[in-house]
Coordinates of C-alpha atoms in Angstrom, one line a residue:
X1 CA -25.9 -56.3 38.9
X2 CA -25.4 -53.7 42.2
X3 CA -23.8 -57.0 43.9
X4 CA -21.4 -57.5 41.0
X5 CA -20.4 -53.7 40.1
X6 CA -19.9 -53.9 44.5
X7 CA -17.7 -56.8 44.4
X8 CA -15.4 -55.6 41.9
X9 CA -15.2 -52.2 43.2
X10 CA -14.3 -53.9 46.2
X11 CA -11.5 -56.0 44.9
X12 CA -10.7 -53.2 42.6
X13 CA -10.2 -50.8 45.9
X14 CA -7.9 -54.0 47.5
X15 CA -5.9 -54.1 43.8
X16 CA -5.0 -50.2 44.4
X17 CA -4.7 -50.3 48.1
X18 CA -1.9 -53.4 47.3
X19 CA -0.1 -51.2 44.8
X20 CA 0.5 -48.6 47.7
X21 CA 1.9 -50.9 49.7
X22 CA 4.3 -52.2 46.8
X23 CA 5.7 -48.8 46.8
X24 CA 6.0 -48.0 49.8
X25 CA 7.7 -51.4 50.2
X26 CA 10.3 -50.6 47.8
X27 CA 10.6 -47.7 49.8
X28 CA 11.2 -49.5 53.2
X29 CA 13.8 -51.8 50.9
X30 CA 15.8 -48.3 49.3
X31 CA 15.7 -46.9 53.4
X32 CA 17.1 -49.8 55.0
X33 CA 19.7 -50.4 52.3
X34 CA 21.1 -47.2 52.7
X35 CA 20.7 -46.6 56.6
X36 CA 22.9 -49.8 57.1
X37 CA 26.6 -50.2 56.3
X38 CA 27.1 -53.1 53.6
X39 CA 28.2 -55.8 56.1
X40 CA 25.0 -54.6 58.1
X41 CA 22.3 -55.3 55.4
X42 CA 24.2 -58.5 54.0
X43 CA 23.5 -60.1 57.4
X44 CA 20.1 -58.5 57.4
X45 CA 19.5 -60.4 54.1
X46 CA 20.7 -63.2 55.4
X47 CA 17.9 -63.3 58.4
X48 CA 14.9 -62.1 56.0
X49 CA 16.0 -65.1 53.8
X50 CA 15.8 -67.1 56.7
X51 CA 12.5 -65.8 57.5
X52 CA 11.1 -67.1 53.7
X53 CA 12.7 -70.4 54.1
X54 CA 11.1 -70.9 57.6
X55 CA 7.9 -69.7 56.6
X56 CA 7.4 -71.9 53.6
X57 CA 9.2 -75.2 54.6
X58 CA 6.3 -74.7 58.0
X59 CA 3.7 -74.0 55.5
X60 CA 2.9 -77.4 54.8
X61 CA 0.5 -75.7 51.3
X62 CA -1.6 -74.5 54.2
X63 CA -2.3 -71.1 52.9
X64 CA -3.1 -72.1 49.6
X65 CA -5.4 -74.6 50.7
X66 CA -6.8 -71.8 52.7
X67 CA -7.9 -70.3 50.0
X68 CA -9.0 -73.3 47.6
X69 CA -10.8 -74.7 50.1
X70 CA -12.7 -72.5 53.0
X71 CA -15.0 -70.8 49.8
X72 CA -16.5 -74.1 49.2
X73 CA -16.5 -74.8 53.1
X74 CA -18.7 -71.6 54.0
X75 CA -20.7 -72.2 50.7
X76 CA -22.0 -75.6 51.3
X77 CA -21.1 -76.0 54.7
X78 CA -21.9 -75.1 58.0
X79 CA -20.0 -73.6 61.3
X80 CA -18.6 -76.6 62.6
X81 CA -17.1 -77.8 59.4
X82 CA -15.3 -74.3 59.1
X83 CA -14.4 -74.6 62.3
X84 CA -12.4 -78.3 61.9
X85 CA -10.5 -77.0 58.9
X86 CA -9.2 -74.1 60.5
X87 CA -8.5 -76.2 63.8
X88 CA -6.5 -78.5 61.5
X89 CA -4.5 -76.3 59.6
X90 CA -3.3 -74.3 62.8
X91 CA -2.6 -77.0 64.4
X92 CA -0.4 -78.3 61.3
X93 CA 1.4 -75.3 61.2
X94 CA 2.0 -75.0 65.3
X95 CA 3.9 -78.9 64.4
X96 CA 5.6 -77.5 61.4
X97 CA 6.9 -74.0 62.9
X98 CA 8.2 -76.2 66.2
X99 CA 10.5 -78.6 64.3
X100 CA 11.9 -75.9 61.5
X101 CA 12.9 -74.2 64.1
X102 CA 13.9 -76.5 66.8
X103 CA 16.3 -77.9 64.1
X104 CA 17.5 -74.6 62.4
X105 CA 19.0 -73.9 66.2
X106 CA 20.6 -77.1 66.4
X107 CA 22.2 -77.0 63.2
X108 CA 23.3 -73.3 64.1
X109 CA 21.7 -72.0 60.9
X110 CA 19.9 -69.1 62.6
X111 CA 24.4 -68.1 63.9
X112 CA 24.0 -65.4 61.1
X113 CA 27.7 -64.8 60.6
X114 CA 29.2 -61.5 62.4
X115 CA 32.5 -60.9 60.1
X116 CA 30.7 -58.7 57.8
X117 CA 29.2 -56.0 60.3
X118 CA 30.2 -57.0 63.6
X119 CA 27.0 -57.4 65.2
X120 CA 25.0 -60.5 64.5
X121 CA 21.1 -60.5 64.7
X122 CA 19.8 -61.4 68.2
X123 CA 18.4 -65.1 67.9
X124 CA 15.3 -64.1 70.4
X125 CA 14.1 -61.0 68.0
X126 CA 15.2 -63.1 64.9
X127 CA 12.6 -66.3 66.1
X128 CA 10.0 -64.4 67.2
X129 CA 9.7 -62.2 63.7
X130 CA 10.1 -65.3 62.1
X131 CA 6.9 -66.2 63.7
X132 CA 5.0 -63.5 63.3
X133 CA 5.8 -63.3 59.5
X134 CA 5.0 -67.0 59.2
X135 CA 1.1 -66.4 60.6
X136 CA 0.8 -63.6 58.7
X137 CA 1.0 -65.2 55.6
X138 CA -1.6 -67.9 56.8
X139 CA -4.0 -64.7 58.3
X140 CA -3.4 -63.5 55.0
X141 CA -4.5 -66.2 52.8
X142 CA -7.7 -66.7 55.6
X143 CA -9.2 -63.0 54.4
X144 CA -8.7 -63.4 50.8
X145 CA -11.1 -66.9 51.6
X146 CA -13.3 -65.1 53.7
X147 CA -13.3 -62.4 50.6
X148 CA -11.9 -59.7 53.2
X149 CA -9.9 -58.0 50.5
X150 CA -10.6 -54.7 51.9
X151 CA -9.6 -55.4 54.9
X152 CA -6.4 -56.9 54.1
X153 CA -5.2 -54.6 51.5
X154 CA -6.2 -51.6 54.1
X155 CA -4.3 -52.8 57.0
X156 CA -1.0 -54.0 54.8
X157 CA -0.8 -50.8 53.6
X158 CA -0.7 -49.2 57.2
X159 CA 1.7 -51.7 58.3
X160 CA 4.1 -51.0 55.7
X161 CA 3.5 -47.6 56.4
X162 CA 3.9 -47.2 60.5
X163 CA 6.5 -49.4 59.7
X164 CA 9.2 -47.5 57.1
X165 CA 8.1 -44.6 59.6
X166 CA 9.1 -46.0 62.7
X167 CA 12.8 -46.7 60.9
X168 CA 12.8 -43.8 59.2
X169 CA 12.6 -42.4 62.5
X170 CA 14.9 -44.5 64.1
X171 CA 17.7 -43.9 61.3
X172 CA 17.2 -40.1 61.7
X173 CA 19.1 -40.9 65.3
X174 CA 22.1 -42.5 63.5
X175 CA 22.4 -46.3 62.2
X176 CA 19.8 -48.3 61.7
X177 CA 20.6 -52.0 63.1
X178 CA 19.2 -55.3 61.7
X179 CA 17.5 -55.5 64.6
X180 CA 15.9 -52.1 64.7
X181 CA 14.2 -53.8 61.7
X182 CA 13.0 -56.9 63.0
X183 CA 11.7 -55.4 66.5
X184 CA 9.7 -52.8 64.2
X185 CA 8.6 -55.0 61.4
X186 CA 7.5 -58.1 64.3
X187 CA 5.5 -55.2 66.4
X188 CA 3.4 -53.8 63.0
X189 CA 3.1 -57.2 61.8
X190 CA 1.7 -58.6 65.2
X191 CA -0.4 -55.4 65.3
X192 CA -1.8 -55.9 61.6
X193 CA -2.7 -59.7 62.2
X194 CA -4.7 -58.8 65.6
X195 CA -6.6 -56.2 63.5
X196 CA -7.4 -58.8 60.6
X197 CA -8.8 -61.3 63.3
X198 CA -10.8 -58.7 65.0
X199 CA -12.4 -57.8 61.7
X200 CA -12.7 -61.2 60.3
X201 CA -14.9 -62.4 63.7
X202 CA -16.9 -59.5 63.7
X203 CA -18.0 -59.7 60.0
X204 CA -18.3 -63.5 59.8
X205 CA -19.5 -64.1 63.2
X206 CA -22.7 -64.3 61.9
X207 CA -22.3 -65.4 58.4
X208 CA -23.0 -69.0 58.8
X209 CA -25.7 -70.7 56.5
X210 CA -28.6 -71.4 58.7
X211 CA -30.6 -73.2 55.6
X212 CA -28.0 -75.7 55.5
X213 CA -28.4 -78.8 53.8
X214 CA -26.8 -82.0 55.4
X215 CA -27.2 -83.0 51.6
X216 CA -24.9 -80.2 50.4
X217 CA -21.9 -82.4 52.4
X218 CA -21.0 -84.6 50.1
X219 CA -20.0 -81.0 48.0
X220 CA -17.4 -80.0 50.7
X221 CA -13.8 -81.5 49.7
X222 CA -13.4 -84.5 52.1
X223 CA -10.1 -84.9 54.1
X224 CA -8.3 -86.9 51.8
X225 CA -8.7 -84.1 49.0
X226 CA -7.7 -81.2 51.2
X227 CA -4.7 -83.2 52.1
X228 CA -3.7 -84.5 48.6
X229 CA -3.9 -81.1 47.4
X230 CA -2.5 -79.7 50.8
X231 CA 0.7 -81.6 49.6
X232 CA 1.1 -81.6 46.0
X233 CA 1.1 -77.4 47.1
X234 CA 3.6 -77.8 49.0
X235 CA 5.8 -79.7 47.2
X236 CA 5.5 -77.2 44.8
X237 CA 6.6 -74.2 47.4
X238 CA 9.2 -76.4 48.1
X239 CA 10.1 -76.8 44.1
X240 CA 10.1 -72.6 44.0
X241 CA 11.8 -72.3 47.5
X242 CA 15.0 -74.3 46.5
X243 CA 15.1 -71.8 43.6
X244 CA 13.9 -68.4 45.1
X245 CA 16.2 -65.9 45.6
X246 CA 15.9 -66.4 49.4
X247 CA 17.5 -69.8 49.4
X248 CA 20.2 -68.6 46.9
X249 CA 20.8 -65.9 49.0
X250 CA 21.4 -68.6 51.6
X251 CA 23.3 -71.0 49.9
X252 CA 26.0 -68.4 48.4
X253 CA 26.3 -66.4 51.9
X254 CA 29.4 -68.6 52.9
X255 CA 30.8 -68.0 49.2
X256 CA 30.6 -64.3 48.1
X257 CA 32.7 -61.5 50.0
X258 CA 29.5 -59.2 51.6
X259 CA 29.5 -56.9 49.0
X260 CA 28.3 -58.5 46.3
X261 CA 25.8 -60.5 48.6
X262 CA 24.3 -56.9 49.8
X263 CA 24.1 -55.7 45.8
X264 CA 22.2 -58.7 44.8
X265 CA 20.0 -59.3 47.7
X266 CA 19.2 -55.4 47.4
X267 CA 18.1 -56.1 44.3
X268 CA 16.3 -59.4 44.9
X269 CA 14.8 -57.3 47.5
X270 CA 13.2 -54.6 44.6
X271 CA 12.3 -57.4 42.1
X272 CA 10.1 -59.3 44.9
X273 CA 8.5 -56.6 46.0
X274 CA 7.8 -55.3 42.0
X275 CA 6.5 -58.6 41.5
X276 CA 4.3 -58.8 44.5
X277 CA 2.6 -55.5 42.8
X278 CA 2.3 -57.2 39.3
X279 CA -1.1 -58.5 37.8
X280 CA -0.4 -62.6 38.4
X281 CA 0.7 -61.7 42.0
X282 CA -1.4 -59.1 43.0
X283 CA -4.7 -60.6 41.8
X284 CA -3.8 -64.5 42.2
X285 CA -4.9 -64.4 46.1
X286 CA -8.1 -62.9 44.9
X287 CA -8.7 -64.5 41.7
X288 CA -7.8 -68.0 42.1
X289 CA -10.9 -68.7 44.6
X290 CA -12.9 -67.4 42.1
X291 CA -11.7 -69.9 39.4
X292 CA -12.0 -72.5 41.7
X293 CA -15.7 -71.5 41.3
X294 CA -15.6 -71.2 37.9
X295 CA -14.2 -74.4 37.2
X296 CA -15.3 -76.8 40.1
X297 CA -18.7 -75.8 40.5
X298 CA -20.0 -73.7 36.9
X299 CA -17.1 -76.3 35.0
X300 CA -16.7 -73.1 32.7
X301 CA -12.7 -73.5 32.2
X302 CA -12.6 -71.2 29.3
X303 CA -13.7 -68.1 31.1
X304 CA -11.1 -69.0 33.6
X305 CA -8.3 -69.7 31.2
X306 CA -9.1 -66.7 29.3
X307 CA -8.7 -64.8 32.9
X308 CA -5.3 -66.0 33.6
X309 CA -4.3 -65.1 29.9
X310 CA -5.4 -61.9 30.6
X311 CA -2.9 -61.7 33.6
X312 CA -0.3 -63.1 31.9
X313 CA -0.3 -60.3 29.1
X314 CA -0.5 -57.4 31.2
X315 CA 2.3 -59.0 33.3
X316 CA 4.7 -59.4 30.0
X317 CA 3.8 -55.9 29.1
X318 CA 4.5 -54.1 32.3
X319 CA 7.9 -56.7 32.8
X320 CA 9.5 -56.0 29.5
X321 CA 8.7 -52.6 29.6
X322 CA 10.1 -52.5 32.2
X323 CA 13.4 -54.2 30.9
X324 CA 13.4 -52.1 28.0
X325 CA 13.5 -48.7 30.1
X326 CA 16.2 -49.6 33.1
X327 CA 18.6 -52.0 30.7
X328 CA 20.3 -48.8 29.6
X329 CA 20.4 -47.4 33.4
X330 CA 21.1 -50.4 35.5
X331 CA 24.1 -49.6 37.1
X332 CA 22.9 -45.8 37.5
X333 CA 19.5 -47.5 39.5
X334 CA 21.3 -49.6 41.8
X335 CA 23.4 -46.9 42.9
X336 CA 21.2 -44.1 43.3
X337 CA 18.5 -46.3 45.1
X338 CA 21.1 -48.4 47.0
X339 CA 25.0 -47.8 47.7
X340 CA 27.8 -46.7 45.6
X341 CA 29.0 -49.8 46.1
X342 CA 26.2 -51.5 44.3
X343 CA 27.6 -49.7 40.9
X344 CA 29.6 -53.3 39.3
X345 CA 26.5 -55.1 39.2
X346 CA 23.8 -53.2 37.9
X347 CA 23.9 -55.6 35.2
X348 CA 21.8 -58.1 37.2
X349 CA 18.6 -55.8 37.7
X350 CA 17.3 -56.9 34.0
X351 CA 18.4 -60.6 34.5
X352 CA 16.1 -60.4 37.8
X353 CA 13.3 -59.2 35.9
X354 CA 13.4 -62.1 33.3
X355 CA 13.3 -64.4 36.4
X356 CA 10.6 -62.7 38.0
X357 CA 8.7 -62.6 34.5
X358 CA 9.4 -66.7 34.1
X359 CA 8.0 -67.1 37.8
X360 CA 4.9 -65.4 37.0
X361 CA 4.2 -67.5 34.7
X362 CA 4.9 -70.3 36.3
X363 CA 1.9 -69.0 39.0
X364 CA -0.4 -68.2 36.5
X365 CA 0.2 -72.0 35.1
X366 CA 0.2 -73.2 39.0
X367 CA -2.9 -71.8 39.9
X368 CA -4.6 -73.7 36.8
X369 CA -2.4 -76.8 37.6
X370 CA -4.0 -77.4 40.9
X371 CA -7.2 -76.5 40.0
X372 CA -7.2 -79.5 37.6
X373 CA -4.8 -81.4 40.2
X374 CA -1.7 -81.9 37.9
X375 CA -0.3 -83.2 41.5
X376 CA 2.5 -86.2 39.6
X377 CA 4.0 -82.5 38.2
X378 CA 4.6 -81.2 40.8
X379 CA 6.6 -83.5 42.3
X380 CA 8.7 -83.8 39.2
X381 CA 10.1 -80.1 40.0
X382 CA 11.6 -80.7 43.2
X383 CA 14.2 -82.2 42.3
X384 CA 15.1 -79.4 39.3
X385 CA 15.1 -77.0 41.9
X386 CA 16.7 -79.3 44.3
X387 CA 19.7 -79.7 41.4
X388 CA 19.9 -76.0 40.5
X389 CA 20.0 -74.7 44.8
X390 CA 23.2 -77.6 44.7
X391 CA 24.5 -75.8 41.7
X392 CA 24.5 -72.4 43.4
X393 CA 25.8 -73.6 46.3
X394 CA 28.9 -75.2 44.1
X395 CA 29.6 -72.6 42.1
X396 CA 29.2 -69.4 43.6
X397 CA 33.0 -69.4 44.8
X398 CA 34.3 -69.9 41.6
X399 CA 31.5 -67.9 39.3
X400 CA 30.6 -65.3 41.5
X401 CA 27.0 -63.2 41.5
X402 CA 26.5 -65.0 38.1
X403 CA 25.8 -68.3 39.7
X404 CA 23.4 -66.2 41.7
X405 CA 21.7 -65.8 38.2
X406 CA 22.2 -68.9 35.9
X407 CA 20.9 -71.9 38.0
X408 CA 18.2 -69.9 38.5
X409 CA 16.5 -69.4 35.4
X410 CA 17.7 -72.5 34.1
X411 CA 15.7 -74.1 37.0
X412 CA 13.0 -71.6 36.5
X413 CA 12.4 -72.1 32.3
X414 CA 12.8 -76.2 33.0
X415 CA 9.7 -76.1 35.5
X416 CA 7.8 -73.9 33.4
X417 CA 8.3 -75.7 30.0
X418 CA 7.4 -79.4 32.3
X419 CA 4.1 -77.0 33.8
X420 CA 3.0 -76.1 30.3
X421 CA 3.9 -80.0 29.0
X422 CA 1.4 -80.8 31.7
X423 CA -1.6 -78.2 31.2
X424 CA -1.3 -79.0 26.9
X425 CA -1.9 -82.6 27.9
X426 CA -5.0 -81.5 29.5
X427 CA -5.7 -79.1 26.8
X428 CA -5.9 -76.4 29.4
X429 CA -2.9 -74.8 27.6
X430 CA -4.8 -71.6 26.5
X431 CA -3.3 -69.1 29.1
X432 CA -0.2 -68.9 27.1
X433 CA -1.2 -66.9 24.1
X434 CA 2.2 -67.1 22.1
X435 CA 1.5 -65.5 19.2
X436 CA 0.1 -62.5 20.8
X437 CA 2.9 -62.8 23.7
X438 CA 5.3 -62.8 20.7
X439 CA 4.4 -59.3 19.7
X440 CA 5.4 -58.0 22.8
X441 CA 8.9 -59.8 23.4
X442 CA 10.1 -59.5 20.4
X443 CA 10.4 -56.2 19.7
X444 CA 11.4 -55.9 23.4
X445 CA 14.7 -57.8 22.9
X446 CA 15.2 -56.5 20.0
X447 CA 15.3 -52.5 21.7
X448 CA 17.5 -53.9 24.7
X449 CA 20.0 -55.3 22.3
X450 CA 20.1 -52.1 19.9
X451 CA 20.6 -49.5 23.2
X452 CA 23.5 -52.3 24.3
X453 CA 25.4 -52.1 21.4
X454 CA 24.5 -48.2 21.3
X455 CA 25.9 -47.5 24.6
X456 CA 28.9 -50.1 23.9
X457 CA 29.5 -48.0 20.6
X458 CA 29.6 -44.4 21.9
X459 CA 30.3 -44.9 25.4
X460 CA 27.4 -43.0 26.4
X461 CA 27.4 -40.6 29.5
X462 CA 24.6 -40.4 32.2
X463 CA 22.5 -38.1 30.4
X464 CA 22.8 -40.3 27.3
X465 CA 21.3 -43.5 28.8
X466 CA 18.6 -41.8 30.3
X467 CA 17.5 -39.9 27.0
X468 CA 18.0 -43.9 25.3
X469 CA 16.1 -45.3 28.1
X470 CA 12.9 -42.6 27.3
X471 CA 13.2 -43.4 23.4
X472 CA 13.4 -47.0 23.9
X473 CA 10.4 -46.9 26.6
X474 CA 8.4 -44.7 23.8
X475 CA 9.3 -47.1 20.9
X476 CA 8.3 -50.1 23.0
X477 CA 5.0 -48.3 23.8
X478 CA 4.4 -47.8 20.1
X479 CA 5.2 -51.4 19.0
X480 CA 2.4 -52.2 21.7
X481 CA 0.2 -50.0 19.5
X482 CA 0.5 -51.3 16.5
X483 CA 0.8 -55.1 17.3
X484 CA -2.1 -54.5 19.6
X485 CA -1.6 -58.0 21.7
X486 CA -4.7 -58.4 23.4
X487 CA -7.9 -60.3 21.9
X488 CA -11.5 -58.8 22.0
X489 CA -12.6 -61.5 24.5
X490 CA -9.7 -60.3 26.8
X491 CA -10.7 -57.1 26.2
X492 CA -14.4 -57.1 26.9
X493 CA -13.3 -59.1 29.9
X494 CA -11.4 -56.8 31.7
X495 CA -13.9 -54.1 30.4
X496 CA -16.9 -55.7 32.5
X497 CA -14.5 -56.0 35.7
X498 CA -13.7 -52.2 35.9
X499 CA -16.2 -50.9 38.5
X500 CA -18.2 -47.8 37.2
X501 CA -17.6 -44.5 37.6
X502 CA -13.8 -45.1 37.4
X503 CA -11.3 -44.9 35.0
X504 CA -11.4 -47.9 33.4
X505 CA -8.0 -50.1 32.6
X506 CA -10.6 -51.5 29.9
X507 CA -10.5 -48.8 28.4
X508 CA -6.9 -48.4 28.1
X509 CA -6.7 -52.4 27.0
X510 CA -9.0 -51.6 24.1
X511 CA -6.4 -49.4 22.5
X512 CA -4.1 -52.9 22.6
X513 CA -6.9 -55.3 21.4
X514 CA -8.0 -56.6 18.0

C-alpha cells in the first residue's frame, strides 16, 4: 500500500510540477511575442516550426517506443538487453537527424525569409537548437520509461524558468532577436538534458535484475515487434505532423503577409502549450507505460479503457470551458497577451481549441490503438493529412488565416472518426463515453452561440464581454452539476490515485459523478 500511495504521490508531484511549467511556458510565448516586432516573431515561428518538423520527421517513433518498450525491457530483462535498445535507437536517430538536415540545407528550407524583419535566423544557432530540442524529446521519453517523473517534471520546470529569465533579461536591454531565443533556449535545454542523464545513471546504475531468468526472454518484445511498432508510430507522427500547426505554419509562410502569420502562430503557440498542460497530454507520457502493463501483461483492458475515459472527460470539461469563457473575449485576449495587431483575428483562439480538443482525443484513442497494434490504421491517415497540408498550402493565398483553420480540423475529425472505426472493431471503443461527453458539449455550444448573437445584438463594450464571459463560465459550471458526466467507476478511480493527505481531485470529481 506505502509503495502505491508513493508512486502516485510521485507522479502526482511530476503532474503539478508540469502544470508550472505550462504556465510559465505561456509566459515565455506572451514575452517573446511582445519583445519582438511582428516581422521578428513571424520568422521566429517560422524556425520553431522548423524545429517540430525536424524533430519528428528524425524521430523515426523512437520516443514512443521508448516508452512502450524499455518497462518491459528492465522488467524481464537484464543490462545488456537495455543496453542494445538504447544503442539502437540512438543510433537510428544520429541517421535520421543527419539526412533531415543535410537535405533541409540543400533545399534551402532552413533560408528563413528576411523581408518581414530584416534579420534572418543564423543557420549555425538555428541547427544546433534544432538538435538539442530533437534529443530532448528522446531524453524525455527515456525518464518517463525509467519512471523518472520527478526528475523530469523538476528540471523542465527550471529550464523554462532560467530560460524566460534569461530573455526577460535580455529584452530589458532593448529588442529581443530570434536568435537571443534560440542561443538561450539551446543552452537551458542542453543544460536540462545533461542533468536528466546524470540522474538517470546514478539511480539506475544499479537497478539491474540480478535474479534474472534467461526464461523471462522470450517476454521481452523481439526486434521485429519494436520495429513494427517503431514504425506504424511514426507513420502516425507523420499523419499528425502534416496536420499540426507547425507544418501549416510552414506551408502558408510564402502565402500570408507576416501579420497574420505572427497572430496565428502566437496563438498556435498558447493552444500547444495549453494542451501540453491538459489531462491526455500531461498524463499520456506517464500513463501509457502503465497500460501497457495493464494490458500486455495483467490483459485487464477495462481498467485501462476506463483510464483513458477518465482523461478524456476531464479534457472536454476543462476545453469547452474553456471555449465557453474566452469566445466572448477573443479578440480582447489576443491583444492584451500579444500585439495590437493581433486584434482582427481573435476569432481563431476558440477554433484552436476545438482543434486541440479533436487532437486529444485522437491521443487518447492512439495510445489504445497501439497498444492493441491497430498498425493498417495508421497508415491510412497519412495520406488525409498528406491531402489537408496540400490544401493549406493551395489555399492560403486566396482564403487567408481560414485555410490555416479548415483543412485542419477537417483532417483532424476524418482521422479521429477512422481511429474510433478501428478501436469499435476491436470493441475497445469504451474511452469515448458519448452520452456522458454529450452533457458537457451541448450545453457548451449552446452558451457560445447565445453570448454570439448577444454580443452581435447589443454591440457589447469591453466590460460587457467580460461580465458575459463570467455568467457563461458560471452557467457552464452549473450544467456540469446537474448533468454530473462522470460514472462511479471513474469516480472511485481517480479517488484511489489522489495521494493522501492532499486535496483530492476525487473529491472534486464526485461532485460530477453518478
Amino acid at each position: 500500500m506505502s509503495s502505491t500511495s508513493g508512486r502516485s504521490g510521485g507522479v502526482a508531484l511530476a503532474a503539478v510540477t508540469r502544470l508550472g511549467s505550462l504556465f510559465l511556458g505561456i509566459g515565455f510565448q506572451i514575452l517573446v511575442a511582445k519583445a519582438m516586432m511582428t516581422g521578428e516573431y513571424a520568422s521566429y515561428s517560422v524556425a520553431l516550426a522548423i524545429s517540430v518538423v525536424v524533430g519528428t520527421l528524425s524521430g523515426l517513433g523512437i520516443a514512443r517506443s521508448l516508452s512502450r518498450f524499455l518497462p518491459l525491457v528492465i522488467a524481464y530483462g537484464a543490462g545488456p538487453d537495455l543496453v542494445r535498445t538504447l544503442a539502437f535507437y540512438l543510433f537510428l536517430k544520429a541517421i535520421g537527424l543527419g539526412i533531415i538536415i543535410g537535405s533541409m540545407l540543400q533545399l534551402g528550407v532552413l533560408d528563413i525569409p528576411t523581408l518581414w524583419s530584416g534579420h534572418s535566423p543564423d543557420q549555425r544557432i538555428l541547427i544546433i537548437w534544432i538538435l538539442i530540442l530533437s534529443f530532448q524529446l528522446d531524453i524525455e521519453a527515456l525518464a518517463q520509461a525509467l519512471k523518472a517523473y520527478r526528475a523530469w517534471a523538476v528540471t523542465a520546470f527550471l529550464e523554462v524558468a532560467s530560460r524566460s529569465c534569461i530573455c526577460l533579461f535580455i529584452a530589458g536591454f532593448g529588442r529581443l532577436h530570434p536568435d537571443d531565443v534560440m542561443f538561450v533556449w539551446g543552452s537551458t535545454s542542453a543544460a536540462q538534458i545533461f542533468i536528466v542523464i546524470l540522474i538517470l545513471f546514478i539511480k539506475n546504475k544499479n537497478s539491474v535484475r540480478a535474479d534474472f531468468n534467461p526464461a523471462d526472454r522470450s517476454l521481452i518484445p523481439s526486434f521485429g515487434q519494436q520495429l513494427k511498432f517503431s514504425i506504424s508510430i511514426y507513420i502516425s507522427a507523420l499523419s499528425w505532423l502534416a496536420a499540426s500547426p507547425f507544418s501549416v505554419r510552414l506551408v502558408s509562410a510564402t502565402g500570408l503577409p507576416p501579420a497574420p502569420l505572427a497572430a496565428i502562430s502566437f496563438v498556435q503557440a498558447l493552444a500547444s502549450s495549453a494542451l501540453r498542460g491538459l489531462p491526455v497530454h500531461l498524463l499520456s507520457p506517464i500513463v501509457e507505460p502503465l497500460l501497457v502493463g495493464k494490458i500486455i501483461v495483467n490483459g485487464d483492458r477495462p481498467a485501462a479503457e476506463t483510464t483513458l475515459s477518465v482523461l478524456i472527460k476531464l479534457e472536454t470539461i476543462i476545453v469547452m470551458g474553456a471555449i465557453v469563457v474566452a469566445a466572448p473575449l477573443g479578440p480582447l485576449l489576443i491583444t492584451t497577451l500579444g500585439k495590437p495587431d493581433f486584434a482582427p483575428y481573435g476569432f481563431i483562439l476558440p477554433i484552436l481549441l476545438v482543434q486541440s480538443l479533436g487532437t486529444s482525443y485522437f491521443r487518447a484513442a492512439e495510445i489504445l490503438g497501439s497498444i492493441l497494434q491497430v498498425h493498417v490504421t495508421f497508415v491510412a491517415m497519412l495520406p488525409i493529412s498528406l491531402l489537408s497540408l496540400v490544401l493549406v498550402y493551395l489555399t492560403s493565398s486566396s482564403l487567408g488565416p481560414a485555410a490555416l483553420l479548415i483543412w485542419p480540423c477537417a483532417d483532424t475529425a476524418a482521422k479521429l472518426a477512422i481511429m474510433i472505426y478501428a478501436l469499435r472493431a476491436r470493441g475497445a471503443a469504451k474511452i469515448f463515453d458519448v452520452a456522458r461527453l454529450n452533457v458537457v458539449i451541448a450545453p457548451a455550444i449552446i452558451l457560445i452561440l447565445a453570448t454570439e448573437a448577444l454580443i452581435w445584438r447589443f454591440g457589447l463594450d469591453e466590460f460587457g464581454r467580460i461580465c458575459l464571459s463570467l455568467l457563461a463560465g458560471v452557467t457552464f459550471m452549473l450544467t456540469l452539476l446537474l448533468s454530473r458526466p462522470f460514472r462511479r467507476q471513474e469516480h472511485q478511480l481517480i479517488d484511489g490515485f489522489s495521494p493522501r493527505n492532499t486535496v483530492k481531485v476525487g473529491n472534486m470529481v464526485g461532485l460530477l459523478a453518478k
